[in-house]
CSV table of C-alpha atoms in Angstrom, one decimal:
chain,number,residue,atom,x,y,z
V,1,PHE,CA,5.8,-53.2,-42.5
V,2,THR,CA,8.7,-53.5,-44.9
V,3,ILE,CA,11.9,-52.0,-44.5
V,4,SER,CA,14.8,-51.7,-46.8
V,5,ILE,CA,17.9,-51.3,-45.4
V,6,PRO,CA,21.4,-50.3,-47.6
V,7,GLY,CA,24.0,-52.0,-46.9
V,8,VAL,CA,27.4,-50.3,-46.2
V,9,PRO,CA,30.4,-53.0,-46.4
V,10,GLN,CA,34.1,-52.1,-44.7
V,11,ASN,CA,35.3,-52.0,-48.4
V,12,ALA,CA,33.3,-48.6,-49.6
V,13,SER,CA,33.8,-49.8,-53.6
V,14,ASN,CA,31.8,-52.4,-52.9
V,15,ASN,CA,28.7,-50.9,-51.3
V,16,SER,CA,25.0,-51.9,-52.6
V,17,PHE,CA,22.0,-49.5,-53.3
V,18,TYR,CA,19.8,-51.7,-50.7
V,19,SER,CA,19.6,-54.6,-49.2
V,20,ALA,CA,17.2,-57.1,-50.0
V,21,GLU,CA,13.4,-56.3,-47.9
V,22,ALA,CA,13.3,-57.4,-44.6
V,23,THR,CA,9.5,-58.0,-43.2
V,24,VAL,CA,10.1,-56.4,-39.5
V,25,ASN,CA,6.7,-57.4,-37.4
V,26,MET,CA,5.4,-55.1,-35.1
V,27,ASN,CA,3.2,-56.0,-32.3
V,28,GLY,CA,-0.4,-54.4,-32.7
V,29,VAL,CA,-2.5,-53.5,-30.1
V,30,THR,CA,-2.8,-56.1,-27.8
V,31,GLN,CA,-4.8,-54.6,-24.5
V,32,ILE,CA,-8.2,-52.8,-24.1
V,33,ALA,CA,-9.8,-51.9,-21.1
V,34,TYR,CA,-13.0,-50.4,-20.7
V,35,SER,CA,-14.6,-47.8,-18.0
V,36,ASN,CA,-16.6,-45.1,-17.1
V,37,GLY,CA,-17.3,-44.4,-20.8
V,38,VAL,CA,-13.9,-44.5,-21.7
V,39,VAL,CA,-11.6,-46.9,-23.7
V,40,SER,CA,-8.3,-47.2,-23.6
V,41,TRP,CA,-5.4,-49.4,-25.0
V,42,ASN,CA,-1.8,-50.2,-25.1
V,43,SER,CA,0.4,-48.0,-26.9
V,44,VAL,CA,2.7,-49.1,-29.9
V,45,ALA,CA,5.9,-48.2,-30.3
V,46,GLY,CA,6.0,-46.0,-33.5
V,47,VAL,CA,2.4,-45.3,-33.9
V,48,SER,CA,0.2,-41.8,-33.4
V,49,LYS,CA,-3.1,-42.8,-34.7
V,50,TYR,CA,-5.2,-45.6,-33.7
V,51,ALA,CA,-8.8,-46.8,-34.8
V,52,VAL,CA,-11.1,-47.7,-32.7
V,53,LYS,CA,-14.9,-48.7,-33.4
V,54,VAL,CA,-17.8,-50.5,-31.5
V,55,ASP,CA,-19.9,-53.3,-32.8
V,56,ASP,CA,-20.3,-52.2,-36.5
V,57,GLY,CA,-20.0,-48.8,-35.7
V,58,GLU,CA,-18.1,-46.2,-37.8
V,59,ALA,CA,-14.4,-46.6,-37.1
V,60,ILE,CA,-12.8,-43.1,-35.3
V,61,ILE,CA,-9.3,-42.7,-36.0
V,62,VAL,CA,-7.5,-40.8,-32.6
V,63,GLU,CA,-4.1,-39.5,-32.7
V,64,ASP,CA,-1.4,-38.8,-30.2
V,65,LYS,CA,-3.3,-40.8,-27.5
V,66,THR,CA,-4.2,-44.1,-26.1
V,67,SER,CA,-8.1,-43.4,-25.1
V,68,ALA,CA,-11.0,-42.2,-26.4
V,69,ASN,CA,-14.7,-41.3,-25.2
V,70,ILE,CA,-17.0,-43.6,-26.5
V,71,THR,CA,-20.8,-44.4,-25.5
V,72,VAL,CA,-22.2,-47.3,-25.1
V,73,THR,CA,-25.6,-48.6,-24.0
V,74,GLY,CA,-27.0,-51.3,-22.6
V,75,GLY,CA,-26.2,-55.2,-23.5
V,76,THR,CA,-22.9,-56.5,-24.5
V,77,HIS,CA,-20.9,-54.7,-27.2
V,78,SER,CA,-17.9,-55.8,-28.8
V,79,ILE,CA,-14.3,-52.8,-28.8
V,80,TYR,CA,-12.4,-53.0,-31.6
V,81,VAL,CA,-9.1,-51.0,-31.8
V,82,THR,CA,-6.0,-51.1,-34.5
V,83,THR,CA,-3.4,-48.9,-35.7
V,84,ALA,CA,-3.6,-46.6,-38.3
V,85,ASP,CA,-1.3,-44.6,-40.8
V,86,VAL,CA,-0.5,-41.4,-40.8
V,87,ASN,CA,-3.1,-40.8,-43.3
V,88,GLY,CA,-5.7,-42.5,-41.2
V,89,LYS,CA,-5.9,-46.0,-43.1
V,90,TYR,CA,-6.3,-48.9,-41.2
V,91,ASN,CA,-6.4,-52.2,-40.9
V,92,THR,CA,-10.4,-53.1,-41.2
V,93,THR,CA,-9.9,-56.9,-39.3
V,94,PHE,CA,-8.7,-54.8,-36.4
V,95,ASP,CA,-5.9,-56.0,-34.1
V,96,CYS,CA,-7.5,-56.3,-31.0
V,97,LYS,CA,-11.6,-57.2,-29.8
V,98,TYR,CA,-12.6,-56.3,-26.2
V,99,ASP,CA,-16.4,-57.3,-25.0
V,100,VAL,CA,-17.7,-55.7,-22.6
V,101,THR,CA,-21.4,-56.0,-21.0
V,102,VAL,CA,-23.2,-52.6,-20.3
V,103,TYR,CA,-25.4,-52.4,-17.5
V,104,VAL,CA,-28.7,-49.6,-17.2
V,105,LEU,CA,-29.7,-47.4,-14.1
V,106,SER,CA,-32.8,-46.3,-14.9
V,107,PHE,CA,-34.7,-43.9,-13.0
V,108,ASN,CA,-38.5,-43.7,-12.5
V,109,PRO,CA,-39.5,-39.9,-11.5
V,110,ASP,CA,-43.4,-41.4,-9.6
V,111,GLY,CA,-45.0,-39.0,-11.8
V,112,GLY,CA,-42.0,-36.5,-11.8
V,113,ALA,CA,-40.5,-35.1,-15.2
V,114,ASP,CA,-38.4,-38.0,-17.2
V,115,VAL,CA,-34.5,-39.3,-16.3
V,116,ASN,CA,-32.4,-40.3,-18.8
V,117,PRO,CA,-30.7,-43.9,-18.0
V,118,LEU,CA,-27.1,-44.1,-17.4
V,119,TYR,CA,-25.1,-46.7,-18.3
V,120,PHE,CA,-21.9,-48.7,-16.3
V,121,VAL,CA,-19.8,-51.5,-16.5
V,122,LYS,CA,-19.5,-53.5,-13.5
V,123,GLY,CA,-17.0,-51.5,-11.1
V,124,ASP,CA,-17.8,-48.3,-12.8
V,125,ASN,CA,-17.6,-45.1,-10.6
V,126,ILE,CA,-21.2,-43.8,-10.0
V,127,PRO,CA,-21.6,-39.7,-10.7
V,128,ALA,CA,-24.0,-37.6,-8.6
V,129,PHE,CA,-27.4,-38.4,-9.6
V,130,PRO,CA,-29.7,-36.2,-11.6
V,131,THR,CA,-33.0,-35.0,-10.1
V,132,THR,CA,-36.6,-34.7,-11.1
V,133,ASP,CA,-39.4,-32.5,-10.5
V,134,LYS,CA,-43.1,-33.2,-9.5
V,135,ALA,CA,-45.5,-30.7,-9.0
V,136,GLY,CA,-46.6,-29.9,-5.6
V,137,TYR,CA,-43.5,-32.0,-4.1
V,138,ASP,CA,-39.8,-31.3,-3.5
V,139,PHE,CA,-37.1,-33.9,-4.9
V,140,GLU,CA,-35.9,-35.9,-1.8
V,141,ALA,CA,-33.5,-38.9,-3.6
V,142,TRP,CA,-33.7,-42.2,-5.6
V,143,TYR,CA,-34.8,-45.2,-3.3
V,144,ASN,CA,-33.5,-48.4,-4.6
V,145,VAL,CA,-36.9,-50.8,-5.6
V,146,ASN,CA,-37.5,-53.9,-5.3
V,147,ALA,CA,-38.1,-56.9,-7.5
V,148,ASN,CA,-42.5,-55.8,-7.5
V,149,GLY,CA,-41.4,-52.3,-8.1
V,150,GLU,CA,-42.1,-51.2,-5.0
V,151,ASN,CA,-39.8,-48.7,-3.2
V,152,SER,CA,-37.8,-50.7,-0.7
V,153,GLY,CA,-37.0,-47.5,1.9
V,154,SER,CA,-33.8,-47.6,1.4
V,155,LYS,CA,-32.0,-44.4,-0.3
V,156,PHE,CA,-29.4,-45.4,-3.3
V,157,SER,CA,-26.0,-44.1,-2.2
V,158,ASP,CA,-23.8,-47.0,-3.8
V,159,GLN,CA,-20.7,-45.1,-5.3
V,160,ALA,CA,-19.9,-47.9,-7.6
V,161,TYR,CA,-21.7,-50.3,-9.7
V,162,ASN,CA,-21.4,-53.6,-8.4
V,163,PHE,CA,-24.3,-54.9,-9.8
V,164,GLU,CA,-24.0,-58.1,-12.8
V,165,ARG,CA,-27.6,-57.0,-14.1
V,166,ASP,CA,-30.0,-53.9,-14.9
V,167,ILE,CA,-31.1,-51.3,-12.1
V,168,THR,CA,-34.3,-49.3,-11.4
V,169,VAL,CA,-34.3,-46.8,-8.4
V,170,ILE,CA,-37.5,-44.7,-8.0
V,171,ALA,CA,-38.4,-41.1,-6.9
V,172,GLY,CA,-38.6,-39.7,-3.0
V,173,TYR,CA,-40.3,-37.0,-2.5
V,174,THR,CA,-41.5,-34.7,0.4
V,175,GLY,CA,-45.1,-33.1,-0.3
V,176,HIS,CA,-45.4,-29.4,-0.2
V,177,VAL,CA,-46.9,-28.1,3.4
V,178,TYR,CA,-49.2,-25.1,3.2
V,179,ASN,CA,-50.5,-23.0,5.7
V,180,VAL,CA,-54.0,-22.1,5.2
V,181,LYS,CA,-55.3,-19.1,7.5
V,182,PHE,CA,-58.8,-18.5,7.7
V,183,ASP,CA,-59.7,-14.9,8.3
V,184,TYR,CA,-63.8,-14.9,9.5
V,185,ASP,CA,-65.1,-11.0,9.7
V,186,VAL,CA,-67.3,-10.2,12.9
V,187,TYR,CA,-70.8,-11.5,10.9
V,188,ALA,CA,-69.1,-15.2,9.9
V,189,THR,CA,-70.7,-18.3,12.1
V,190,GLY,CA,-69.7,-21.7,11.8
V,191,GLU,CA,-66.7,-23.9,11.4
V,192,ALA,CA,-63.9,-23.7,8.7
V,193,THR,CA,-61.9,-26.6,7.2
V,194,ALA,CA,-59.1,-26.7,5.0
């Protein structure tokens, strides 16, 4: 920022119109954090607009707050934040960069309807899981999957994503139980099987 200040000496007859230009350095965004799909940053005095972008994507302008909901998929990403002026123009070199590794929680529906993956950074809270449908079965829960893709028998019940890797969980079902009643008339002979 460049500021020009009127000079006002004690003797009013010697007033100047303006002083020489003075350059004032204002710290930009210096801290970024990302968790549960929200990027946040430190407030900068006198700034009401910020530009936020992920990797080489388009920047979004955020006004009157120091956080934004963003969507990132699995892998390592760079999140950038900088200040913007009242017209939404910003320094394209960005003030601050934050690298984040996002992990994928995949759902193996085991013959049921597909379920979209969820994305987390280590430490994120895990929300209630989606369910899935499979003909002839009632969905029970999601289970841990071991390295060879088989169900390990443990319900996946973690409340936070404390892994530094992608995870796949597999759907568990209970088969429908059908009671079949055969009604023979008086002339039927033999055995009934179902």
